[in-house]
Amino acid sequence: MSTVFITGAGSGIGREFVQQYLADGWTVVCTARQDAHLAELGDAGAECFNVDMQDAPGILKTAALLLDRTLDLAILNAGIMRGRDMGFADIHVRDWQESFFVNCIAPALWAGQLVTPLKRRFNGKLVALSSGRASIGNNVTGSTIMYRASKAALNATWKTLSIDEPDVISFVLHPGRVRTAMGSPESELSKEESVGQMRRVIHDADKNTTGRFLDYSGKSLPW
Ligand SMILES: NC(=O)c1ccc[n+]([C@@H]2O[C@H](COP(=O)([O-])OP(=O)(O)OC[C@H]3O[C@@H](n4cnc5c(N)ncnc54)[C@H](OP(=O)(O)O)[C@@H]3O)[C@@H](O)[C@H]2O)c1
């Protein structure tokens, strides 16, 4: 049986990943931070840990519990978009710090610990949920400064990871514009569509995929 680890599983795209992998018979290990979400995930059949992505000791403590396990796949999904409408004059250091911690530092901390359980499988996969807004090459509209910057930093981190840890397949995925709390109701994709397509890209990923920035359909995006 295959095992996947997913962060930010309480709601949105993360919850949809949990549901689809459970439905396919995978063992799902995940994190959430709200009691109601933890209870629902447990009832659904997932093994769930309470971890806040700004709590570095909490991340490392939970990761240590997974060190002796075998993982086929890890999806670092939890993310935030702070100050959506803030201009450069409005933004505060605390918002920058929170954006970088949740969107880049936390995934990097997880990655450092999860490579060991992933290396127990041939072609273990370590996927981070990035964003089209992480692309510097495609940025012609500006805005969402902290989100863009922190996701671009995540991309740089994952590129380095793919070189430093060649025994794990590491890549970043843009889920498309999805109708979740973060996305808008007008976004083109449902959670089901986005996750269904990303799962196909993840399934097909091999050594040629490592170090790449792909969207939900498998198309390469410019860094
Ligand atoms: N939706 C889109 O259109 C879109 C587009 C591009 C990229 N993405 C990326 O896709 C990923 C999932 O986004 P989404 O649309 O599902 O967003 P969402 O509905 O806002 O869900 C975000 C998830 O991250 C968790 N999270 C946020 N801050 C956390 C923290 N400090 N500690 C622990 N968990 C935390 C949330 O937990 P709670 O449920 O407890 O709040 C939730 O599970 C994110 O990385 C996002 O940047 C989304």
CSV table of C-alpha atoms and ligand atoms in Angstrom, one decimal:
chain,number,residue,atom,x,y,z
A,1,MET,CA,0.0,0.0,0.0
A,2,SER,CA,1.3,3.5,-0.9
A,3,THR,CA,1.6,6.3,1.8
A,4,VAL,CA,1.3,10.0,1.2
A,5,PHE,CA,2.0,12.8,3.7
A,6,ILE,CA,0.1,16.1,3.2
A,7,THR,CA,0.3,19.5,5.0
A,8,GLY,CA,-2.6,21.9,5.3
A,9,ALA,CA,-5.1,19.0,5.0
A,10,GLY,CA,-7.9,20.7,7.0
A,11,SER,CA,-9.5,22.6,4.1
A,12,GLY,CA,-9.1,23.6,0.5
A,13,ILE,CA,-6.8,21.8,-2.0
A,14,GLY,CA,-5.1,19.9,0.9
A,15,ARG,CA,-8.4,18.3,2.0
A,16,GLU,CA,-9.2,17.4,-1.6
A,17,PHE,CA,-5.9,15.6,-1.9
A,18,VAL,CA,-6.7,13.6,1.3
A,19,GLN,CA,-10.1,12.6,0.0
A,20,GLN,CA,-8.9,11.5,-3.4
A,21,TYR,CA,-5.9,9.5,-2.1
A,22,LEU,CA,-8.0,7.8,0.6
A,23,ALA,CA,-10.6,6.9,-2.1
A,24,ASP,CA,-7.8,5.2,-4.0
A,25,GLY,CA,-6.8,3.1,-1.0
A,26,TRP,CA,-3.6,5.1,0.0
A,27,THR,CA,-2.5,5.4,3.6
A,28,VAL,CA,-2.8,9.2,4.3
A,29,VAL,CA,-0.7,10.9,7.0
A,30,CYS,CA,-1.5,14.6,7.2
A,31,THR,CA,-1.4,17.8,9.3
A,32,ALA,CA,-4.1,20.3,10.2
A,33,ARG,CA,-4.5,22.9,12.9
A,34,GLN,CA,-8.2,23.1,13.8
A,35,ASP,CA,-9.8,20.6,16.2
A,36,ALA,CA,-12.9,20.2,13.9
A,37,HIS,CA,-10.7,19.5,10.9
A,38,LEU,CA,-8.5,17.0,12.9
A,39,ALA,CA,-11.6,15.1,14.0
A,40,GLU,CA,-13.1,15.1,10.4
A,41,LEU,CA,-9.8,13.8,8.9
A,42,GLY,CA,-9.6,11.1,11.5
A,43,ASP,CA,-13.1,10.0,10.9
A,44,ALA,CA,-12.4,9.9,7.2
A,45,GLY,CA,-9.5,7.4,7.9
A,46,ALA,CA,-6.4,9.7,7.8
A,47,GLU,CA,-3.8,9.8,10.5
A,48,CYS,CA,-3.6,13.5,11.4
A,49,PHE,CA,-1.2,15.6,13.4
A,50,ASN,CA,-1.9,19.1,14.8
A,51,VAL,CA,0.9,21.3,13.5
A,52,ASP,CA,1.0,25.1,12.8
A,53,MET,CA,3.3,25.9,10.0
A,54,GLN,CA,4.8,28.8,11.9
A,55,ASP,CA,5.8,26.5,14.8
A,56,ALA,CA,9.3,25.2,13.8
A,57,PRO,CA,9.7,23.1,16.9
A,58,GLY,CA,6.3,21.6,16.3
A,59,ILE,CA,7.2,20.8,12.7
A,60,LEU,CA,10.5,19.1,13.7
A,61,LYS,CA,8.8,17.2,16.6
A,62,THR,CA,6.1,15.8,14.2
A,63,ALA,CA,8.6,15.0,11.4
A,64,ALA,CA,10.7,13.0,13.9
A,65,LEU,CA,7.7,10.7,14.5
A,66,LEU,CA,7.8,10.0,10.7
A,67,LEU,CA,11.5,9.4,10.4
A,68,ASP,CA,11.2,5.6,10.7
A,69,ARG,CA,8.2,5.4,8.3
A,70,THR,CA,8.3,4.7,4.5
A,71,LEU,CA,6.7,7.4,2.4
A,72,ASP,CA,6.0,7.3,-1.4
A,73,LEU,CA,5.0,10.9,-1.6
A,74,ALA,CA,4.9,14.1,0.4
A,75,ILE,CA,2.8,17.1,-0.6
A,76,LEU,CA,3.7,20.4,1.1
A,77,ASN,CA,0.5,22.2,0.4
A,78,ALA,CA,-0.2,24.6,3.3
A,79,GLY,CA,0.1,28.2,2.2
A,80,ILE,CA,-1.1,31.7,2.9
A,81,MET,CA,-1.7,34.9,0.9
A,82,ARG,CA,-1.2,37.9,3.2
A,83,GLY,CA,-1.9,41.5,2.1
A,84,ARG,CA,-3.6,40.7,-1.1
A,85,ASP,CA,-4.4,44.4,-1.8
A,86,MET,CA,-1.5,46.0,0.1
A,87,GLY,CA,0.9,48.3,-1.8
A,88,PHE,CA,4.6,48.6,-0.9
A,89,ALA,CA,3.8,51.5,1.5
A,90,ASP,CA,1.3,49.4,3.5
A,91,ILE,CA,3.2,46.2,4.3
A,92,HIS,CA,4.5,45.2,7.7
A,93,VAL,CA,7.5,43.1,8.7
A,94,ARG,CA,5.2,40.7,10.5
A,95,ASP,CA,3.3,40.0,7.3
A,96,TRP,CA,6.5,39.4,5.4
A,97,GLN,CA,7.8,37.1,8.2
A,98,GLU,CA,4.5,35.1,8.3
A,99,SER,CA,4.4,34.7,4.5
A,100,PHE,CA,8.0,33.5,4.3
A,101,PHE,CA,7.6,31.2,7.2
A,102,VAL,CA,4.5,29.4,6.0
A,103,ASN,CA,5.2,29.5,2.3
A,104,CYS,CA,8.9,28.7,2.3
A,105,ILE,CA,10.6,28.1,5.6
A,106,ALA,CA,8.1,25.5,6.8
A,107,PRO,CA,8.2,23.5,3.6
A,108,ALA,CA,12.0,23.6,3.7
A,109,LEU,CA,12.0,22.3,7.3
A,110,TRP,CA,9.6,19.4,6.4
A,111,ALA,CA,11.7,18.6,3.3
A,112,GLY,CA,14.9,18.3,5.4
A,113,GLN,CA,13.3,15.6,7.5
A,114,LEU,CA,11.1,13.8,4.9
A,115,VAL,CA,13.9,12.9,2.5
A,116,THR,CA,14.8,10.0,4.8
A,117,PRO,CA,11.4,8.3,4.8
A,118,LEU,CA,11.0,9.1,1.0
A,119,LYS,CA,14.4,7.5,0.1
A,120,ARG,CA,13.1,4.2,1.4
A,121,ARG,CA,11.1,4.0,-1.8
A,122,PHE,CA,12.6,4.0,-5.3
A,123,ASN,CA,11.4,7.3,-6.8
A,124,GLY,CA,9.9,8.8,-3.6
A,125,LYS,CA,8.4,12.2,-4.6
A,126,LEU,CA,8.5,15.5,-2.7
A,127,VAL,CA,6.1,18.0,-4.2
A,128,ALA,CA,5.5,21.6,-3.0
A,129,LEU,CA,2.4,23.6,-4.0
A,130,SER,CA,3.8,26.8,-5.5
A,131,SER,CA,1.8,29.3,-7.6
A,132,GLY,CA,1.8,30.9,-11.0
A,133,ARG,CA,2.5,34.1,-9.1
A,134,ALA,CA,5.8,32.7,-8.1
A,135,SER,CA,7.0,33.1,-11.7
A,136,ILE,CA,9.2,36.1,-12.1
A,137,GLY,CA,9.2,35.7,-15.9
A,138,ASN,CA,5.4,35.8,-16.1
A,139,ASN,CA,4.9,38.7,-13.7
A,140,VAL,CA,3.4,41.5,-15.7
A,141,THR,CA,0.6,42.5,-13.3
A,142,GLY,CA,2.4,43.1,-10.0
A,143,SER,CA,0.5,43.0,-6.7
A,144,THR,CA,0.5,40.4,-3.9
A,145,ILE,CA,4.1,41.2,-3.2
A,146,MET,CA,4.7,38.9,-0.2
A,147,TYR,CA,2.9,36.0,-1.7
A,148,ARG,CA,4.9,36.3,-5.0
A,149,ALA,CA,8.2,36.7,-3.2
A,150,SER,CA,7.7,33.9,-0.7
A,151,LYS,CA,6.5,31.5,-3.4
A,152,ALA,CA,9.5,32.5,-5.6
A,153,ALA,CA,11.7,31.7,-2.6
A,154,LEU,CA,9.9,28.3,-2.3
A,155,ASN,CA,10.7,27.6,-6.0
A,156,ALA,CA,14.4,28.5,-5.4
A,157,THR,CA,14.4,26.2,-2.4
A,158,TRP,CA,12.9,23.3,-4.3
A,159,LYS,CA,15.3,23.7,-7.3
A,160,THR,CA,18.2,23.5,-4.8
A,161,LEU,CA,16.6,20.5,-3.1
A,162,SER,CA,16.3,18.7,-6.4
A,163,ILE,CA,20.1,19.0,-6.9
A,164,ASP,CA,21.2,18.4,-3.3
A,165,GLU,CA,18.9,15.3,-2.9
A,166,PRO,CA,19.0,13.5,-6.3
A,167,ASP,CA,17.5,10.3,-4.9
A,168,VAL,CA,14.2,12.0,-4.4
A,169,ILE,CA,12.0,13.4,-7.2
A,170,SER,CA,11.4,17.0,-6.1
A,171,PHE,CA,9.3,19.6,-8.1
A,172,VAL,CA,6.9,22.5,-7.6
A,173,LEU,CA,3.3,22.5,-8.9
A,174,HIS,CA,1.0,25.4,-9.6
A,175,PRO,CA,-2.6,24.1,-9.0
A,176,GLY,CA,-4.2,26.6,-11.4
A,177,ARG,CA,-6.8,29.1,-10.2
A,178,VAL,CA,-9.0,27.1,-7.9
A,179,ARG,CA,-12.2,27.9,-6.1
A,180,THR,CA,-11.1,27.7,-2.4
A,181,ALA,CA,-10.9,30.2,0.4
A,182,MET,CA,-7.6,31.5,-1.1
A,183,GLY,CA,-8.9,31.5,-4.7
A,184,SER,CA,-11.9,33.4,-5.9
A,185,PRO,CA,-15.4,32.1,-6.6
A,186,GLU,CA,-14.8,33.0,-10.2
A,187,SER,CA,-11.6,30.9,-10.4
A,188,GLU,CA,-11.7,28.5,-13.4
A,189,LEU,CA,-11.1,25.2,-11.6
A,190,SER,CA,-12.9,23.2,-8.9
A,191,LYS,CA,-10.8,21.5,-6.2
A,192,GLU,CA,-11.8,18.2,-7.7
A,193,GLU,CA,-10.5,19.1,-11.2
A,194,SER,CA,-7.3,20.7,-10.0
A,195,VAL,CA,-6.4,17.9,-7.6
A,196,GLY,CA,-7.4,15.2,-10.1
A,197,GLN,CA,-5.1,16.7,-12.7
A,198,MET,CA,-2.2,17.3,-10.3
A,199,ARG,CA,-2.4,13.7,-9.1
A,200,ARG,CA,-2.0,12.6,-12.7
A,201,VAL,CA,1.1,14.8,-13.1
A,202,ILE,CA,2.5,13.5,-9.7
A,203,HIS,CA,1.8,9.9,-10.8
A,204,ASP,CA,3.6,10.3,-14.1
A,205,ALA,CA,6.6,12.2,-12.5
A,206,ASP,CA,10.0,10.6,-12.9
A,207,LYS,CA,13.7,11.6,-12.8
A,208,ASN,CA,13.1,13.9,-15.7
A,209,THR,CA,10.5,15.8,-13.7
A,210,THR,CA,12.8,16.6,-10.8
A,211,GLY,CA,13.8,20.3,-10.5
A,212,ARG,CA,10.9,21.5,-12.6
A,213,PHE,CA,8.1,24.1,-12.2
A,214,LEU,CA,4.9,22.7,-13.6
A,215,ASP,CA,1.2,23.6,-13.7
A,216,TYR,CA,-1.7,21.2,-12.9
A,217,SER,CA,-1.8,20.0,-16.5
A,218,GLY,CA,1.9,19.2,-16.6
A,219,LYS,CA,3.0,22.3,-18.6
A,220,SER,CA,6.3,23.9,-17.7
A,221,LEU,CA,6.2,27.4,-16.3
A,222,PRO,CA,9.0,30.0,-16.5
A,223,TRP,CA,10.9,30.6,-13.3
B,1,LIG,N1,-6.5,28.4,-4.8
B,1,LIG,C1,-5.8,28.8,-5.7
B,1,LIG,O1,-6.3,29.4,-6.7
B,1,LIG,C2,-4.3,28.7,-5.6
B,1,LIG,C3,-3.5,29.1,-6.7
B,1,LIG,C4,-2.1,29.0,-6.7
B,1,LIG,C5,-1.5,28.3,-5.6
B,1,LIG,N2,-2.3,27.9,-4.6
B,1,LIG,C6,-1.5,27.2,-3.5
B,1,LIG,O2,-2.2,26.0,-3.2
B,1,LIG,C7,-2.0,25.7,-1.8
B,1,LIG,C8,-3.4,25.4,-1.2
B,1,LIG,O3,-4.2,26.6,-1.3
B,1,LIG,P1,-5.8,26.6,-1.1
B,1,LIG,O4,-6.3,27.2,-2.3
B,1,LIG,O5,-6.3,25.2,-0.7
B,1,LIG,O6,-5.9,27.6,0.1
B,1,LIG,P2,-6.8,27.6,1.4
B,1,LIG,O7,-8.1,27.1,1.0
B,1,LIG,O8,-6.6,29.0,2.0
B,1,LIG,O9,-6.1,26.5,2.3
B,1,LIG,C9,-4.8,26.7,2.8
B,1,LIG,C10,-4.4,25.6,3.7
B,1,LIG,O10,-3.2,26.0,4.4
B,1,LIG,C11,-3.4,25.8,5.8
B,1,LIG,N3,-2.6,26.8,6.5
B,1,LIG,C12,-2.5,28.1,6.3
B,1,LIG,N4,-1.7,28.7,7.2
B,1,LIG,C13,-1.3,27.7,8.1
B,1,LIG,C14,-0.5,27.6,9.2
B,1,LIG,N5,0.1,28.7,9.8
B,1,LIG,N6,-0.3,26.4,9.9
B,1,LIG,C15,-1.0,25.3,9.4
B,1,LIG,N7,-1.7,25.3,8.3
B,1,LIG,C16,-1.9,26.5,7.6
B,1,LIG,C17,-4.9,26.1,6.0
B,1,LIG,O11,-5.3,25.6,7.3
B,1,LIG,P3,-6.7,26.1,7.9
B,1,LIG,O12,-7.8,25.2,7.2
B,1,LIG,O13,-6.6,25.8,9.3
B,1,LIG,O14,-6.9,27.6,7.6
B,1,LIG,C18,-5.4,25.3,4.8
B,1,LIG,O15,-5.5,24.0,5.1
B,1,LIG,C19,-1.3,26.9,-1.1
B,1,LIG,O16,0.0,26.6,-1.0
B,1,LIG,C20,-1.6,28.0,-2.2
B,1,LIG,O17,-0.6,29.0,-2.1
B,1,LIG,C21,-3.6,28.0,-4.6
